[in-house]
Amino acid sequence: VAGLNEWPTVLLGKFDEAHHYSDEARKTQNGNESIFRMALSETVEGSIDLMQGRLKQAVVRLQIAAGVSDDGRPLVGSQNAFPNVLLAEALLETGNSDQAEQILSVFAPLVRGLTLPDHLINAQVLLARIFIDRCEPERGFKLLADLEAIGCRLGLPRVLACARLELARHLIAEGKFDAARDLIRRSGASYFWDHISRQYFIANDLSTQAIAEFRWLIRSGASATAIPELKRHLALAEQQQRQRRALKLR
């Protein structure tokens, strides 16, 4: 089925193949199945746009995939949870935090029951970031603690790792460098992150142990130490067509 071949190719970074499958899926016209395939294709295309730094294009595609109602409210259902969470991420990066929060307040509770790592990570992390940025740290840190607990309870190491990296990010901003460094260290072994680096998980586009370590080095006064590895990771991100990650590294 064309629509179901797209995600594996995205995870492997085979974007040309993913575009091909999306085009094939769009040609299929068969009632509800066609609507599903179209939404899946737009979600795939939107996720690629997001990773390649085309935010405005990502927003448009993800709005189509999410099935936003005529009055602008998201249509609620597990089948459109992922495009809505991705849409919230794109909106947050374009400065539309209020709209992102509206979407996440609906879908963050819903995705907790899906146990799909990227859904869980993005929804909880983004909503926590919104709360912390607007001076509601208790609500934000509770979401991250809940995410860490879910990762432990369900045996989802990537969920656990991302919860710790996001918490470390906020601790670094507060100048709590020792506690942040401990969380970064506890986010996973090198072989674990080597495996993640070979995949194109949308939740780990900007959330990696290496980026967390660079942030720690820069904020703790060891910027010069970070520069050689930053340059290497930047070159790799550009080679892998991860333009949003490249922008972060720059």
PDB file of C-alpha atoms in Angstrom:
ATOM      1  CA  VAL A   1       0.000   0.000   0.000  1.00  0.00           C
ATOM      2  CA  ALA A   2       1.590   3.263  -1.104  1.00  0.00           C
ATOM      3  CA  GLY A   3       0.470   5.233   1.924  1.00  0.00           C
ATOM      4  CA  LEU A   4       2.031   2.762   4.345  1.00  0.00           C
ATOM      5  CA  ASN A   5       5.456   2.705   2.679  1.00  0.00           C
ATOM      6  CA  GLU A   6       6.186   6.351   3.371  1.00  0.00           C
ATOM      7  CA  TRP A   7       7.084   6.323   7.085  1.00  0.00           C
ATOM      8  CA  PRO A   8       9.860   3.691   6.820  1.00  0.00           C
ATOM      9  CA  THR A   9      11.491   5.684   4.038  1.00  0.00           C
ATOM     10  CA  VAL A  10      11.303   8.875   6.128  1.00  0.00           C
ATOM     11  CA  LEU A  11      12.854   7.130   9.139  1.00  0.00           C
ATOM     12  CA  LEU A  12      15.724   6.022   6.907  1.00  0.00           C
ATOM     13  CA  GLY A  13      16.149   9.496   5.440  1.00  0.00           C
ATOM     14  CA  LYS A  14      15.111   8.361   1.949  1.00  0.00           C
ATOM     15  CA  PHE A  15      13.121  11.500   1.245  1.00  0.00           C
ATOM     16  CA  ASP A  16      12.968  11.043  -2.546  1.00  0.00           C
ATOM     17  CA  GLU A  17      11.308   7.657  -2.072  1.00  0.00           C
ATOM     18  CA  ALA A  18       8.924   9.114   0.489  1.00  0.00           C
ATOM     19  CA  HIS A  19       7.895  11.833  -1.979  1.00  0.00           C
ATOM     20  CA  HIS A  20       7.309   9.148  -4.614  1.00  0.00           C
ATOM     21  CA  TYR A  21       5.039   7.119  -2.335  1.00  0.00           C
ATOM     22  CA  SER A  22       3.165  10.288  -1.374  1.00  0.00           C
ATOM     23  CA  ASP A  23       2.518  11.068  -5.018  1.00  0.00           C
ATOM     24  CA  GLU A  24       1.277   7.518  -5.610  1.00  0.00           C
ATOM     25  CA  ALA A  25      -1.041   7.711  -2.598  1.00  0.00           C
ATOM     26  CA  ARG A  26      -2.558  10.961  -3.855  1.00  0.00           C
ATOM     27  CA  LYS A  27      -3.504   9.286  -7.136  1.00  0.00           C
ATOM     28  CA  THR A  28      -5.701   6.761  -5.323  1.00  0.00           C
ATOM     29  CA  GLN A  29      -9.338   7.785  -5.172  1.00  0.00           C
ATOM     30  CA  ASN A  30     -11.341   5.295  -3.104  1.00  0.00           C
ATOM     31  CA  GLY A  31     -13.647   6.842  -0.502  1.00  0.00           C
ATOM     32  CA  ASN A  32     -12.517   6.858   3.113  1.00  0.00           C
ATOM     33  CA  GLU A  33      -9.340   4.951   2.291  1.00  0.00           C
ATOM     34  CA  SER A  34      -8.365   7.748  -0.094  1.00  0.00           C
ATOM     35  CA  ILE A  35      -8.956  10.364   2.622  1.00  0.00           C
ATOM     36  CA  PHE A  36      -6.758   8.365   5.025  1.00  0.00           C
ATOM     37  CA  ARG A  37      -3.979   8.029   2.473  1.00  0.00           C
ATOM     38  CA  MET A  38      -4.143  11.720   1.618  1.00  0.00           C
ATOM     39  CA  ALA A  39      -3.864  12.668   5.300  1.00  0.00           C
ATOM     40  CA  LEU A  40      -0.972  10.251   5.781  1.00  0.00           C
ATOM     41  CA  SER A  41       0.807  11.626   2.723  1.00  0.00           C
ATOM     42  CA  GLU A  42       0.418  15.217   3.880  1.00  0.00           C
ATOM     43  CA  THR A  43       1.703  14.232   7.340  1.00  0.00           C
ATOM     44  CA  VAL A  44       4.763  12.612   5.805  1.00  0.00           C
ATOM     45  CA  GLU A  45       5.402  15.588   3.541  1.00  0.00           C
ATOM     46  CA  GLY A  46       4.870  17.977   6.460  1.00  0.00           C
ATOM     47  CA  SER A  47       7.349  16.103   8.644  1.00  0.00           C
ATOM     48  CA  ILE A  48       9.959  16.266   5.867  1.00  0.00           C
ATOM     49  CA  ASP A  49       9.295  19.987   5.428  1.00  0.00           C
ATOM     50  CA  LEU A  50       9.744  20.430   9.175  1.00  0.00           C
ATOM     51  CA  MET A  51      13.080  18.601   9.256  1.00  0.00           C
ATOM     52  CA  GLN A  52      14.270  20.509   6.208  1.00  0.00           C
ATOM     53  CA  GLY A  53      13.371  23.853   7.774  1.00  0.00           C
ATOM     54  CA  ARG A  54      10.429  24.799   5.531  1.00  0.00           C
ATOM     55  CA  LEU A  55       8.167  25.854   8.387  1.00  0.00           C
ATOM     56  CA  LYS A  56       5.463  27.733   6.488  1.00  0.00           C
ATOM     57  CA  GLN A  57       5.100  24.894   4.013  1.00  0.00           C
ATOM     58  CA  ALA A  58       4.989  22.407   6.892  1.00  0.00           C
ATOM     59  CA  VAL A  59       2.180  24.348   8.585  1.00  0.00           C
ATOM     60  CA  VAL A  60       0.041  24.311   5.433  1.00  0.00           C
ATOM     61  CA  ARG A  61       0.536  20.591   4.814  1.00  0.00           C
ATOM     62  CA  LEU A  62      -0.059  19.639   8.433  1.00  0.00           C
ATOM     63  CA  GLN A  63      -3.233  21.729   8.622  1.00  0.00           C
ATOM     64  CA  ILE A  64      -4.570  19.688   5.711  1.00  0.00           C
ATOM     65  CA  ALA A  65      -3.488  16.409   7.322  1.00  0.00           C
ATOM     66  CA  ALA A  66      -4.879  17.372  10.736  1.00  0.00           C
ATOM     67  CA  GLY A  67      -8.340  18.067   9.344  1.00  0.00           C
ATOM     68  CA  VAL A  68      -8.866  21.442  10.988  1.00  0.00           C
ATOM     69  CA  SER A  69     -12.575  22.316  11.177  1.00  0.00           C
ATOM     70  CA  ASP A  70     -14.142  25.357   9.504  1.00  0.00           C
ATOM     71  CA  ASP A  71     -13.922  27.375  12.736  1.00  0.00           C
ATOM     72  CA  GLY A  72     -10.221  26.558  13.141  1.00  0.00           C
ATOM     73  CA  ARG A  73     -10.553  23.914  15.870  1.00  0.00           C
ATOM     74  CA  PRO A  74      -8.749  20.569  15.528  1.00  0.00           C
ATOM     75  CA  LEU A  75     -10.841  17.497  14.777  1.00  0.00           C
ATOM     76  CA  VAL A  76     -10.281  15.127  17.696  1.00  0.00           C
ATOM     77  CA  GLY A  77      -9.422  11.480  17.108  1.00  0.00           C
ATOM     78  CA  SER A  78      -6.459   9.138  17.466  1.00  0.00           C
ATOM     79  CA  GLN A  79      -6.121   8.930  13.681  1.00  0.00           C
ATOM     80  CA  ASN A  80      -5.183  12.611  13.423  1.00  0.00           C
ATOM     81  CA  ALA A  81      -3.221  12.912  16.650  1.00  0.00           C
ATOM     82  CA  PHE A  82       0.210  12.837  15.023  1.00  0.00           C
ATOM     83  CA  PRO A  83      -0.407  15.509  12.354  1.00  0.00           C
ATOM     84  CA  ASN A  84      -1.904  17.761  15.033  1.00  0.00           C
ATOM     85  CA  VAL A  85       1.109  17.327  17.334  1.00  0.00           C
ATOM     86  CA  LEU A  86       3.438  18.053  14.416  1.00  0.00           C
ATOM     87  CA  LEU A  87       1.292  21.046  13.486  1.00  0.00           C
ATOM     88  CA  ALA A  88       1.639  22.359  17.035  1.00  0.00           C
ATOM     89  CA  GLU A  89       5.418  22.004  16.769  1.00  0.00           C
ATOM     90  CA  ALA A  90       5.518  23.923  13.487  1.00  0.00           C
ATOM     91  CA  LEU A  91       3.222  26.630  14.878  1.00  0.00           C
ATOM     92  CA  LEU A  92       5.354  26.981  18.004  1.00  0.00           C
ATOM     93  CA  GLU A  93       8.471  27.459  15.913  1.00  0.00           C
ATOM     94  CA  THR A  94       6.735  30.154  13.855  1.00  0.00           C
ATOM     95  CA  GLY A  95       5.738  32.032  17.025  1.00  0.00           C
ATOM     96  CA  ASN A  96       2.103  30.936  17.279  1.00  0.00           C
ATOM     97  CA  SER A  97       2.329  29.589  20.827  1.00  0.00           C
ATOM     98  CA  ASP A  98      -1.346  30.235  21.671  1.00  0.00           C
ATOM     99  CA  GLN A  99      -2.580  28.141  18.757  1.00  0.00           C
ATOM    100  CA  ALA A 100       0.013  25.468  19.508  1.00  0.00           C
ATOM    101  CA  GLU A 101      -1.165  25.305  23.119  1.00  0.00           C
ATOM    102  CA  GLN A 102      -4.799  24.998  22.016  1.00  0.00           C
ATOM    103  CA  ILE A 103      -3.926  21.961  19.896  1.00  0.00           C
ATOM    104  CA  LEU A 104      -1.665  20.345  22.484  1.00  0.00           C
ATOM    105  CA  SER A 105      -4.171  20.772  25.303  1.00  0.00           C
ATOM    106  CA  VAL A 106      -6.505  18.542  23.275  1.00  0.00           C
ATOM    107  CA  PHE A 107      -4.021  15.962  22.000  1.00  0.00           C
ATOM    108  CA  ALA A 108      -1.416  15.642  24.770  1.00  0.00           C
ATOM    109  CA  PRO A 109      -3.839  13.672  27.002  1.00  0.00           C
ATOM    110  CA  LEU A 110      -4.981  11.614  24.010  1.00  0.00           C
ATOM    111  CA  VAL A 111      -1.512  10.487  22.892  1.00  0.00           C
ATOM    112  CA  ARG A 112      -0.615   9.218  26.379  1.00  0.00           C
ATOM    113  CA  GLY A 113      -2.785   6.215  25.606  1.00  0.00           C
ATOM    114  CA  LEU A 114      -1.172   5.498  22.235  1.00  0.00           C
ATOM    115  CA  THR A 115       2.338   4.586  23.523  1.00  0.00           C
ATOM    116  CA  LEU A 116       3.925   5.796  20.282  1.00  0.00           C
ATOM    117  CA  PRO A 117       7.216   7.456  21.242  1.00  0.00           C
ATOM    118  CA  ASP A 118       7.233  10.415  18.849  1.00  0.00           C
ATOM    119  CA  HIS A 119       3.633  11.312  19.690  1.00  0.00           C
ATOM    120  CA  LEU A 120       4.359  11.158  23.412  1.00  0.00           C
ATOM    121  CA  ILE A 121       7.648  13.011  23.325  1.00  0.00           C
ATOM    122  CA  ASN A 122       6.576  15.903  21.141  1.00  0.00           C
ATOM    123  CA  ALA A 123       3.224  16.484  22.834  1.00  0.00           C
ATOM    124  CA  GLN A 124       4.551  16.451  26.398  1.00  0.00           C
ATOM    125  CA  VAL A 125       7.806  18.304  25.691  1.00  0.00           C
ATOM    126  CA  LEU A 126       6.209  21.073  23.636  1.00  0.00           C
ATOM    127  CA  LEU A 127       3.416  21.693  26.120  1.00  0.00           C
ATOM    128  CA  ALA A 128       5.918  21.683  29.002  1.00  0.00           C
ATOM    129  CA  ARG A 129       8.034  24.231  27.135  1.00  0.00           C
ATOM    130  CA  ILE A 130       5.028  26.508  26.645  1.00  0.00           C
ATOM    131  CA  PHE A 131       4.188  26.394  30.359  1.00  0.00           C
ATOM    132  CA  ILE A 132       7.780  27.004  31.484  1.00  0.00           C
ATOM    133  CA  ASP A 133       8.303  29.848  29.025  1.00  0.00           C
ATOM    134  CA  ARG A 134       5.242  31.643  30.338  1.00  0.00           C
ATOM    135  CA  CYS A 135       6.366  31.293  33.973  1.00  0.00           C
ATOM    136  CA  GLU A 136       4.314  28.260  34.973  1.00  0.00           C
ATOM    137  CA  PRO A 137       7.260  25.964  35.758  1.00  0.00           C
ATOM    138  CA  GLU A 138       5.352  23.629  38.081  1.00  0.00           C
ATOM    139  CA  ARG A 139       2.985  22.582  35.284  1.00  0.00           C
ATOM    140  CA  GLY A 140       5.841  22.203  32.823  1.00  0.00           C
ATOM    141  CA  PHE A 141       8.106  20.174  35.072  1.00  0.00           C
ATOM    142  CA  LYS A 142       5.195  17.912  36.027  1.00  0.00           C
ATOM    143  CA  LEU A 143       4.656  17.074  32.365  1.00  0.00           C
ATOM    144  CA  LEU A 144       8.331  16.190  31.999  1.00  0.00           C
ATOM    145  CA  ALA A 145       8.279  14.089  35.176  1.00  0.00           C
ATOM    146  CA  ASP A 146       5.190  12.277  33.857  1.00  0.00           C
ATOM    147  CA  LEU A 147       6.939  11.680  30.523  1.00  0.00           C
ATOM    148  CA  GLU A 148       9.987  10.254  32.297  1.00  0.00           C
ATOM    149  CA  ALA A 149       7.735   7.975  34.355  1.00  0.00           C
ATOM    150  CA  ILE A 150       5.908   6.757  31.242  1.00  0.00           C
ATOM    151  CA  GLY A 151       9.226   5.952  29.598  1.00  0.00           C
ATOM    152  CA  CYS A 152      10.321   3.938  32.631  1.00  0.00           C
ATOM    153  CA  ARG A 153       6.994   2.155  33.110  1.00  0.00           C
ATOM    154  CA  LEU A 154       6.499   1.154  29.484  1.00  0.00           C
ATOM    155  CA  GLY A 155      10.128   0.415  28.688  1.00  0.00           C
ATOM    156  CA  LEU A 156      10.463   3.191  26.094  1.00  0.00           C
ATOM    157  CA  PRO A 157      14.087   4.336  26.370  1.00  0.00           C
ATOM    158  CA  ARG A 158      13.760   7.125  23.805  1.00  0.00           C
ATOM    159  CA  VAL A 159      10.844   8.623  25.736  1.00  0.00           C
ATOM    160  CA  LEU A 160      12.863   8.472  28.954  1.00  0.00           C
ATOM    161  CA  ALA A 161      15.922   9.997  27.267  1.00  0.00           C
ATOM    162  CA  CYS A 162      14.019  12.916  25.739  1.00  0.00           C
ATOM    163  CA  ALA A 163      12.304  13.727  29.030  1.00  0.00           C
ATOM    164  CA  ARG A 164      15.698  13.963  30.729  1.00  0.00           C
ATOM    165  CA  LEU A 165      17.243  16.033  27.936  1.00  0.00           C
ATOM    166  CA  GLU A 166      14.376  18.522  28.024  1.00  0.00           C
ATOM    167  CA  LEU A 167      14.612  18.817  31.798  1.00  0.00           C
ATOM    168  CA  ALA A 168      18.378  19.339  31.439  1.00  0.00           C
ATOM    169  CA  ARG A 169      17.698  22.106  28.918  1.00  0.00           C
ATOM    170  CA  HIS A 170      15.686  24.050  31.483  1.00  0.00           C
ATOM    171  CA  LEU A 171      18.172  23.386  34.282  1.00  0.00           C
ATOM    172  CA  ILE A 172      20.957  24.784  32.104  1.00  0.00           C
ATOM    173  CA  ALA A 173      18.881  27.934  31.566  1.00  0.00           C
ATOM    174  CA  GLU A 174      18.648  28.245  35.358  1.00  0.00           C
ATOM    175  CA  GLY A 175      22.405  27.805  35.767  1.00  0.00           C
ATOM    176  CA  LYS A 176      22.075  24.422  37.500  1.00  0.00           C
ATOM    177  CA  PHE A 177      24.923  22.890  35.536  1.00  0.00           C
ATOM    178  CA  ASP A 178      25.796  19.916  37.741  1.00  0.00           C
ATOM    179  CA  ALA A 179      22.220  18.633  37.840  1.00  0.00           C
ATOM    180  CA  ALA A 180      21.854  19.209  34.091  1.00  0.00           C
ATOM    181  CA  ARG A 181      25.075  17.353  33.297  1.00  0.00           C
ATOM    182  CA  ASP A 182      23.907  14.384  35.354  1.00  0.00           C
ATOM    183  CA  LEU A 183      20.626  14.206  33.429  1.00  0.00           C
ATOM    184  CA  ILE A 184      22.437  14.428  30.090  1.00  0.00           C
ATOM    185  CA  ARG A 185      24.723  11.580  31.135  1.00  0.00           C
ATOM    186  CA  ARG A 186      21.708   9.511  32.231  1.00  0.00           C
ATOM    187  CA  SER A 187      19.904  10.045  28.919  1.00  0.00           C
ATOM    188  CA  GLY A 188      21.605   7.024  27.360  1.00  0.00           C
ATOM    189  CA  ALA A 189      24.857   5.363  26.399  1.00  0.00           C
ATOM    190  CA  SER A 190      26.789   6.260  23.251  1.00  0.00           C
ATOM    191  CA  TYR A 191      25.659   3.127  21.383  1.00  0.00           C
ATOM    192  CA  PHE A 192      22.027   4.040  22.113  1.00  0.00           C
ATOM    193  CA  TRP A 193      22.480   7.495  20.579  1.00  0.00           C
ATOM    194  CA  ASP A 194      24.483   6.060  17.680  1.00  0.00           C
ATOM    195  CA  HIS A 195      21.405   3.990  16.814  1.00  0.00           C
ATOM    196  CA  ILE A 196      19.097   7.008  17.084  1.00  0.00           C
ATOM    197  CA  SER A 197      21.425   9.109  14.924  1.00  0.00           C
ATOM    198  CA  ARG A 198      21.014   6.638  12.064  1.00  0.00           C
ATOM    199  CA  GLN A 199      17.227   7.166  12.070  1.00  0.00           C
ATOM    200  CA  TYR A 200      15.152  10.243  11.242  1.00  0.00           C
ATOM    201  CA  PHE A 201      12.885  10.323  14.287  1.00  0.00           C
ATOM    202  CA  ILE A 202      11.010  13.620  14.246  1.00  0.00           C
ATOM    203  CA  ALA A 203      11.097  13.829  18.055  1.00  0.00           C
ATOM    204  CA  ASN A 204      14.896  13.655  17.947  1.00  0.00           C
ATOM    205  CA  ASP A 205      15.410  16.150  15.162  1.00  0.00           C
ATOM    206  CA  LEU A 206      16.539  18.755  17.723  1.00  0.00           C
ATOM    207  CA  SER A 207      16.639  16.602  20.846  1.00  0.00           C
ATOM    208  CA  THR A 208      19.897  14.656  20.970  1.00  0.00           C
ATOM    209  CA  GLN A 209      22.494  14.020  23.614  1.00  0.00           C
ATOM    210  CA  ALA A 210      25.105  15.783  21.487  1.00  0.00           C
ATOM    211  CA  ILE A 211      23.043  18.980  21.179  1.00  0.00           C
ATOM    212  CA  ALA A 212      22.390  18.907  24.920  1.00  0.00           C
ATOM    213  CA  GLU A 213      26.122  18.562  25.592  1.00  0.00           C
ATOM    214  CA  PHE A 214      26.901  21.463  23.244  1.00  0.00           C
ATOM    215  CA  ARG A 215      24.344  23.614  25.050  1.00  0.00           C
ATOM    216  CA  TRP A 216      25.865  22.639  28.418  1.00  0.00           C
ATOM    217  CA  LEU A 217      29.397  23.467  27.271  1.00  0.00           C
ATOM    218  CA  ILE A 218      28.405  26.853  25.857  1.00  0.00           C
ATOM    219  CA  ARG A 219      26.342  27.955  28.846  1.00  0.00           C
ATOM    220  CA  SER A 220      28.832  26.672  31.428  1.00  0.00           C
ATOM    221  CA  GLY A 221      31.722  28.640  29.927  1.00  0.00           C
ATOM    222  CA  ALA A 222      33.488  26.019  27.809  1.00  0.00           C
ATOM    223  CA  SER A 223      32.404  27.230  24.372  1.00  0.00           C
ATOM    224  CA  ALA A 224      35.806  26.675  22.737  1.00  0.00           C
ATOM    225  CA  THR A 225      35.664  22.987  23.635  1.00  0.00           C
ATOM    226  CA  ALA A 226      32.412  22.595  21.725  1.00  0.00           C
ATOM    227  CA  ILE A 227      33.454  24.245  18.451  1.00  0.00           C
ATOM    228  CA  PRO A 228      35.258  21.340  16.671  1.00  0.00           C
ATOM    229  CA  GLU A 229      32.421  18.872  17.336  1.00  0.00           C
ATOM    230  CA  LEU A 230      29.796  21.498  16.497  1.00  0.00           C
ATOM    231  CA  LYS A 231      31.403  21.938  13.080  1.00  0.00           C
ATOM    232  CA  ARG A 232      31.467  18.175  12.514  1.00  0.00           C
ATOM    233  CA  HIS A 233      27.823  17.738  13.524  1.00  0.00           C
ATOM    234  CA  LEU A 234      26.817  20.733  11.377  1.00  0.00           C
ATOM    235  CA  ALA A 235      28.460  19.227   8.297  1.00  0.00           C
ATOM    236  CA  LEU A 236      26.737  15.897   8.977  1.00  0.00           C
ATOM    237  CA  ALA A 237      23.326  17.549   9.427  1.00  0.00           C
ATOM    238  CA  GLU A 238      23.694  19.339   6.080  1.00  0.00           C
ATOM    239  CA  GLN A 239      24.784  16.110   4.404  1.00  0.00           C
ATOM    240  CA  GLN A 240      21.697  14.364   5.824  1.00  0.00           C
ATOM    241  CA  GLN A 241      19.325  17.146   4.612  1.00  0.00           C
ATOM    242  CA  ARG A 242      18.454  18.025   8.216  1.00  0.00           C
ATOM    243  CA  GLN A 243      18.335  21.758   7.671  1.00  0.00           C
ATOM    244  CA  ARG A 244      16.413  22.534  10.853  1.00  0.00           C
ATOM    245  CA  ARG A 245      19.056  20.708  12.897  1.00  0.00           C
ATOM    246  CA  ALA A 246      21.771  22.516  10.941  1.00  0.00           C
ATOM    247  CA  LEU A 247      20.154  25.847  11.815  1.00  0.00           C
ATOM    248  CA  LYS A 248      20.132  24.894  15.506  1.00  0.00           C
ATOM    249  CA  LEU A 249      23.794  23.884  15.370  1.00  0.00           C
ATOM    250  CA  ARG A 250      24.738  27.138  13.633  1.00  0.00           C
TER     251      ARG A 250
END
